[in-house]
Amino acid sequence: MRTGEIAVPLPESFDAGLFYIGRIRTPWTRRSDCPRNARESDAVCTIEVDERFAAALRGVETCTHLLVLYWMDRARRDLVVQAPRHYKEPRGTFALRSPVRPNPIAASVVRLLGVDGTRLSVVGLDCLDGTPLVDIKPYFASTDAVGDAVVGWHAARER
Amino acid sequence: MRTGEIAVPLPESFDAGLFYIGRIRTPWTRRSDCPRNARESDAVCTIEVDERFAAALRGVETCTHLLVLYWMDRARRDLVVQAPRHYKEPRGTFALRSPVRPNPIAASVVRLLGVDGTRLSVVGLDCLDGTPLVDIKPYFASTDAVGDAVVGWHAARER
């Protein structure tokens, strides 16, 4: 743990269970290789959906963008305040997009290039190769896009 | 099940576990009362974060918008093709924002009105009162907002 970070004891049991519904294939096999955020890379990644759920893709091909949820299975879950290496000041987990969080679910908006059976070619991911997939949703600009949203601490930091 | 819907057997065991980290308080206690989508309502809802995770909120107050993940615990999980009541044609689960999905995690963008201890006042939710909370993330317009995204089947349907 880094200076200023705070861990808490986690609850003794889980409240709900997740199924992995597929895997994400990316060019990155070490955490240090991953782009710092998805907009920094235009690498084409592949989302491989399990055959069991193949029929659930019907209509996905009509979407230009998807919201992809995946499970960052290598991250610890007990830090409530953390200091990611590229920021100086420790901040609350819910003010950060760090993989370290009580439920390590990442949410990324991807551009869909194409669908081939149960394989989706997309741009906009930054995760490790083999990352477990937990959901795919159509991205609706009407409800999901807020162009003027501001993360105050981040905007202040950049000035 | 409605005509055209398809269910599949789910895997026999879960791959990962979730903690509920709080609850969402909304005005809606029956599914039929919930707005059809979050933009249809400007009701102020309250996100109650468990005390255990209080410190994780440090810095959240600087955000204008948050991405909230919650668990739609009353939804079945085995439909891969479904016909929501307000659409005629059955479509794949991953082309829909229906609560019925293998991992019933909802993702909603909310506007943050204020933070009072572990309670966040927000606008932009459409879920039942008491819905379990699973994550809160800062919403970054730079990566999360795609104003020109299109869901083709939905756009075609509206014409």
Coordinates of C-alpha atoms in Angstrom, one line a residue:
Chain A
M1 CA 0.0 0.0 0.0
R2 CA 1.1 3.5 -0.7
T3 CA 1.1 6.5 1.7
G4 CA -2.4 7.7 2.5
E5 CA -4.2 4.6 1.2
I6 CA -6.9 3.1 3.4
A7 CA -8.1 -0.5 3.4
V8 CA -11.2 -1.8 5.1
P9 CA -12.3 -5.3 6.1
L10 CA -14.6 -6.7 3.4
P11 CA -18.0 -8.4 4.3
E12 CA -17.6 -12.0 5.1
S13 CA -19.8 -13.3 2.3
F14 CA -20.9 -12.3 -1.1
D15 CA -24.4 -11.0 -1.8
A16 CA -24.8 -12.1 -5.4
G17 CA -23.0 -14.2 -8.0
L18 CA -21.7 -13.4 -11.5
F19 CA -21.3 -15.6 -14.5
Y20 CA -18.4 -15.0 -16.9
I21 CA -20.1 -14.8 -20.3
G22 CA -17.0 -14.7 -22.4
R23 CA -13.4 -13.3 -22.6
I24 CA -11.8 -10.2 -24.0
R25 CA -8.8 -10.6 -26.2
T26 CA -6.4 -7.7 -26.2
P27 CA -2.7 -7.1 -27.2
W28 CA -1.8 -6.6 -23.5
T29 CA -0.5 -9.4 -21.3
R30 CA 1.1 -7.3 -18.5
R31 CA -0.6 -4.6 -16.5
S32 CA 2.2 -2.2 -17.4
D33 CA 1.5 -2.7 -21.1
C34 CA -2.1 -1.6 -20.9
P35 CA -2.9 1.9 -22.1
R36 CA -3.7 4.3 -19.2
N37 CA -7.1 4.8 -20.6
A38 CA -9.0 3.5 -23.6
R39 CA -8.8 6.6 -25.6
E40 CA -5.1 6.4 -25.7
S41 CA -5.2 3.4 -28.0
D42 CA -6.9 2.5 -31.2
A43 CA -5.9 -1.2 -30.9
V44 CA -8.6 -3.5 -32.2
C45 CA -9.7 -5.9 -29.5
T46 CA -11.9 -9.0 -29.7
I47 CA -14.8 -9.8 -27.4
E48 CA -15.4 -13.5 -27.5
V49 CA -18.9 -14.4 -26.2
D50 CA -19.6 -17.9 -25.0
E51 CA -21.6 -20.0 -27.4
R52 CA -24.2 -20.5 -24.7
F53 CA -25.2 -16.8 -25.2
A54 CA -24.8 -16.6 -28.9
A55 CA -28.5 -15.8 -29.5
A56 CA -28.2 -12.8 -27.1
L57 CA -26.2 -11.0 -29.8
R58 CA -29.2 -10.7 -32.2
G59 CA -29.4 -6.9 -33.0
V60 CA -26.0 -6.0 -31.6
E61 CA -24.7 -5.6 -35.1
T62 CA -26.9 -2.5 -35.6
C63 CA -25.1 -0.6 -32.8
T64 CA -22.3 1.8 -33.5
H65 CA -21.2 1.7 -29.8
L66 CA -21.6 -0.7 -26.9
L67 CA -21.1 -0.4 -23.2
V68 CA -19.0 -3.4 -22.1
L69 CA -18.8 -4.6 -18.5
Y70 CA -15.9 -6.8 -17.5
W71 CA -14.3 -8.2 -14.4
M72 CA -10.9 -7.1 -13.3
D73 CA -10.1 -10.3 -11.6
R74 CA -6.6 -9.5 -10.5
A75 CA -7.4 -6.4 -8.5
R76 CA -7.6 -6.3 -4.7
R77 CA -11.0 -5.2 -3.4
D78 CA -10.5 -3.7 0.0
L79 CA -9.0 -0.2 -0.7
V80 CA -11.4 2.7 0.0
V81 CA -8.8 5.4 -0.5
Q82 CA -6.0 4.9 -3.0
A83 CA -3.2 6.7 -4.7
P84 CA -2.9 5.4 -8.3
R85 CA 0.7 5.7 -9.5
H86 CA 0.0 8.5 -12.0
Y87 CA -1.7 10.7 -9.5
K88 CA -0.1 12.2 -6.4
E89 CA -3.0 12.7 -4.0
P90 CA -4.9 9.8 -2.5
R91 CA -8.6 9.8 -3.4
G92 CA -11.7 7.8 -2.7
T93 CA -12.3 4.6 -4.7
F94 CA -15.7 5.9 -6.0
A95 CA -14.0 9.1 -7.3
L96 CA -11.6 6.9 -9.4
R97 CA -11.8 4.5 -12.3
S98 CA -9.1 2.3 -10.8
P99 CA -9.6 -1.5 -11.1
V100 CA -9.2 -1.7 -7.3
R101 CA -12.7 -1.4 -5.9
P102 CA -15.1 -3.5 -3.8
N103 CA -16.7 -4.9 -7.0
P104 CA -14.0 -4.8 -9.7
I105 CA -16.4 -4.2 -12.6
A106 CA -15.1 -2.0 -15.4
A107 CA -17.4 -0.2 -17.7
S108 CA -16.0 0.9 -21.1
V109 CA -17.6 2.4 -24.1
V110 CA -16.4 0.7 -27.3
R111 CA -16.8 1.4 -31.0
L112 CA -18.1 -1.7 -32.8
L113 CA -16.3 -2.6 -36.0
G114 CA -18.0 -5.8 -36.8
V115 CA -19.6 -9.0 -35.6
D116 CA -18.5 -12.4 -36.8
G117 CA -20.6 -15.1 -35.1
T118 CA -19.8 -14.8 -31.4
R119 CA -16.8 -12.5 -31.9
L120 CA -17.0 -8.8 -31.8
S121 CA -14.3 -6.6 -33.1
V122 CA -14.1 -3.3 -31.1
V123 CA -12.0 -0.3 -30.4
G124 CA -11.8 1.3 -26.9
L125 CA -10.6 -1.3 -24.4
D126 CA -7.6 -1.1 -22.2
C127 CA -7.7 -4.3 -20.3
L128 CA -5.5 -7.4 -20.0
D129 CA -5.8 -10.2 -22.5
G130 CA -8.2 -12.9 -21.2
T131 CA -10.2 -10.5 -19.0
P132 CA -13.6 -12.1 -18.1
L133 CA -16.6 -10.5 -19.8
V134 CA -19.8 -9.9 -17.7
D135 CA -22.1 -7.9 -19.9
I136 CA -22.7 -6.1 -23.2
K137 CA -25.2 -3.3 -23.6
P138 CA -26.3 -1.1 -26.4
Y139 CA -25.0 2.4 -25.9
F140 CA -27.8 5.0 -26.2
A141 CA -26.5 8.5 -26.7
S142 CA -29.8 9.9 -25.4
T143 CA -29.2 8.5 -21.9
D144 CA -25.5 7.6 -21.8
A145 CA -23.8 10.6 -23.3
V146 CA -23.3 13.7 -21.2
G147 CA -20.8 15.8 -23.1
D148 CA -20.4 18.5 -20.5
A149 CA -19.9 16.3 -17.5
V150 CA -16.9 17.4 -15.3
V151 CA -14.8 15.4 -12.8
G152 CA -13.7 18.4 -10.7
W153 CA -10.6 16.9 -9.1
H154 CA -9.3 15.8 -12.4
A155 CA -10.0 19.0 -14.2
A156 CA -8.2 21.0 -11.4
R157 CA -5.3 18.6 -11.6
E158 CA -4.7 19.1 -15.3
R159 CA -4.5 22.9 -15.1
Chain B
M1 CA -42.4 -16.1 -21.6
R2 CA -43.6 -14.2 -24.6
T3 CA -43.7 -15.4 -28.2
G4 CA -40.2 -15.6 -29.8
E5 CA -38.4 -15.5 -26.5
I6 CA -35.5 -17.9 -25.9
A7 CA -34.1 -19.2 -22.6
V8 CA -30.9 -21.1 -22.1
P9 CA -29.7 -23.2 -19.2
L10 CA -27.4 -21.1 -17.0
P11 CA -23.9 -22.4 -15.9
E12 CA -24.1 -24.5 -12.7
S13 CA -22.0 -22.2 -10.6
F14 CA -21.0 -18.6 -10.3
D15 CA -17.5 -17.4 -11.4
A16 CA -17.2 -14.4 -9.1
G17 CA -19.1 -12.8 -6.2
L18 CA -20.5 -9.3 -5.6
F19 CA -20.9 -7.3 -2.4
Y20 CA -23.8 -5.0 -2.1
I21 CA -22.2 -1.7 -1.1
G22 CA -25.4 0.2 -0.3
R23 CA -29.0 0.7 -1.4
I24 CA -30.8 3.0 -3.8
R25 CA -33.9 4.9 -2.6
T26 CA -36.4 5.9 -5.2
P27 CA -40.1 6.8 -5.3
W28 CA -41.0 3.5 -7.1
T29 CA -42.1 0.4 -5.2
R30 CA -43.6 -1.5 -8.1
R31 CA -42.0 -2.3 -11.5
S32 CA -45.0 -0.8 -13.3
D33 CA -44.4 2.5 -11.5
C34 CA -40.8 2.9 -12.7
P35 CA -40.1 5.3 -15.6
R36 CA -39.4 3.5 -18.8
N37 CA -36.0 5.1 -18.9
A38 CA -34.2 7.5 -16.6
R39 CA -34.5 10.5 -18.9
E40 CA -38.3 10.3 -18.5
S41 CA -38.1 11.4 -14.9
D42 CA -36.5 14.2 -12.9
A43 CA -37.2 12.6 -9.6
V44 CA -34.5 13.0 -7.0
C45 CA -33.3 9.7 -5.8
T46 CA -30.9 8.9 -2.9
I47 CA -27.9 6.6 -3.0
E48 CA -27.1 5.3 0.4
V49 CA -23.6 3.9 0.7
D50 CA -22.8 1.6 3.5
E51 CA -20.7 3.2 6.3
R52 CA -18.0 0.6 5.7
F53 CA -17.2 2.3 2.4
A54 CA -17.7 5.9 3.6
A55 CA -14.1 6.9 2.9
A56 CA -14.4 5.7 -0.7
L57 CA -16.6 8.8 -1.4
R58 CA -13.7 11.3 -0.9
G59 CA -13.6 13.4 -4.1
V60 CA -17.0 12.2 -5.4
E61 CA -18.5 15.6 -4.5
T62 CA -16.4 17.3 -7.3
C63 CA -18.1 15.3 -10.0
T64 CA -21.1 16.6 -11.9
H65 CA -22.1 13.2 -13.1
L66 CA -21.5 9.6 -11.9
L67 CA -21.9 6.2 -13.5
V68 CA -23.9 4.1 -11.1
L69 CA -23.9 0.3 -11.2
Y70 CA -26.7 -1.6 -9.4
W71 CA -28.1 -5.1 -9.2
M72 CA -31.5 -5.8 -10.6
D73 CA -32.2 -8.6 -8.1
R74 CA -35.7 -9.4 -9.2
A75 CA -34.9 -10.2 -12.8
R76 CA -34.6 -13.7 -14.3
R77 CA -31.2 -14.3 -15.9
D78 CA -31.7 -17.0 -18.5
L79 CA -33.3 -15.2 -21.5
V80 CA -31.1 -14.7 -24.5
V81 CA -33.8 -13.4 -26.8
Q82 CA -36.6 -11.3 -25.3
A83 CA -39.6 -9.2 -26.2
P84 CA -39.9 -6.3 -23.8
R85 CA -43.5 -5.3 -23.6
H86 CA -43.0 -1.9 -25.2
Y87 CA -41.3 -3.4 -28.3
K88 CA -42.9 -5.8 -30.7
E89 CA -39.9 -7.7 -32.1
P90 CA -37.9 -10.1 -30.0
R91 CA -34.2 -9.1 -29.8
G92 CA -31.0 -10.4 -28.2
T93 CA -30.4 -9.6 -24.6
F94 CA -27.1 -7.8 -25.4
A95 CA -28.9 -5.5 -27.8
L96 CA -31.3 -4.4 -25.1
R97 CA -31.1 -2.5 -21.7
S98 CA -33.6 -4.8 -20.1
P99 CA -33.0 -5.9 -16.5
V100 CA -33.3 -9.5 -17.7
R101 CA -29.7 -10.6 -18.5
P102 CA -27.2 -13.2 -17.4
N103 CA -25.6 -10.7 -15.0
P104 CA -28.4 -8.2 -14.1
I105 CA -26.1 -5.2 -13.6
A106 CA -27.7 -1.9 -14.6
A107 CA -25.5 1.1 -15.6
S108 CA -27.0 4.5 -15.3
V109 CA -25.5 8.0 -15.7
V110 CA -26.8 10.3 -13.0
R111 CA -26.5 14.0 -12.2
L112 CA -25.1 14.5 -8.7
L113 CA -27.0 17.2 -6.8
G114 CA -25.2 16.8 -3.5
V115 CA -23.4 14.6 -1.0
D116 CA -24.4 14.5 2.7
G117 CA -22.2 12.0 4.5
T118 CA -22.8 8.7 2.9
R119 CA -26.0 9.8 1.1
L120 CA -25.8 11.1 -2.5
S121 CA -28.8 13.0 -4.0
V122 CA -29.0 12.2 -7.7
V123 CA -31.2 12.6 -10.8
G124 CA -31.4 10.0 -13.5
L125 CA -32.4 6.6 -12.0
D126 CA -35.4 4.5 -12.9
C127 CA -35.0 1.5 -10.5
L128 CA -37.1 0.1 -7.7
D129 CA -36.8 1.4 -4.2
G130 CA -34.3 -0.7 -2.2
T131 CA -32.3 -1.8 -5.3
P132 CA -28.8 -3.0 -4.2
L133 CA -25.9 -0.8 -5.2
V134 CA -22.7 -2.4 -6.6
D135 CA -20.5 0.5 -7.8
I136 CA -20.1 4.3 -8.2
K137 CA -17.7 5.7 -10.7
P138 CA -16.8 9.2 -11.8
Y139 CA -18.2 9.9 -15.3
F140 CA -15.5 11.2 -17.7
A141 CA -17.0 12.9 -20.7
S142 CA -13.7 12.3 -22.5
T143 CA -14.1 8.5 -22.5
D144 CA -17.8 7.9 -21.6
A145 CA -19.7 10.4 -23.8
V146 CA -20.3 9.5 -27.4
G147 CA -22.9 11.9 -28.6
D148 CA -23.3 10.5 -32.1
A149 CA -23.7 6.8 -31.1
V150 CA -26.6 5.0 -32.8
V151 CA -28.6 2.0 -31.8
G152 CA -29.7 1.0 -35.3
W153 CA -32.7 -1.2 -34.5
H154 CA -34.0 1.5 -32.1
A155 CA -33.6 4.4 -34.6
A156 CA -35.3 2.4 -37.3
R157 CA -38.2 1.5 -35.0
E158 CA -38.8 5.2 -34.2
R159 CA -39.2 6.3 -37.7

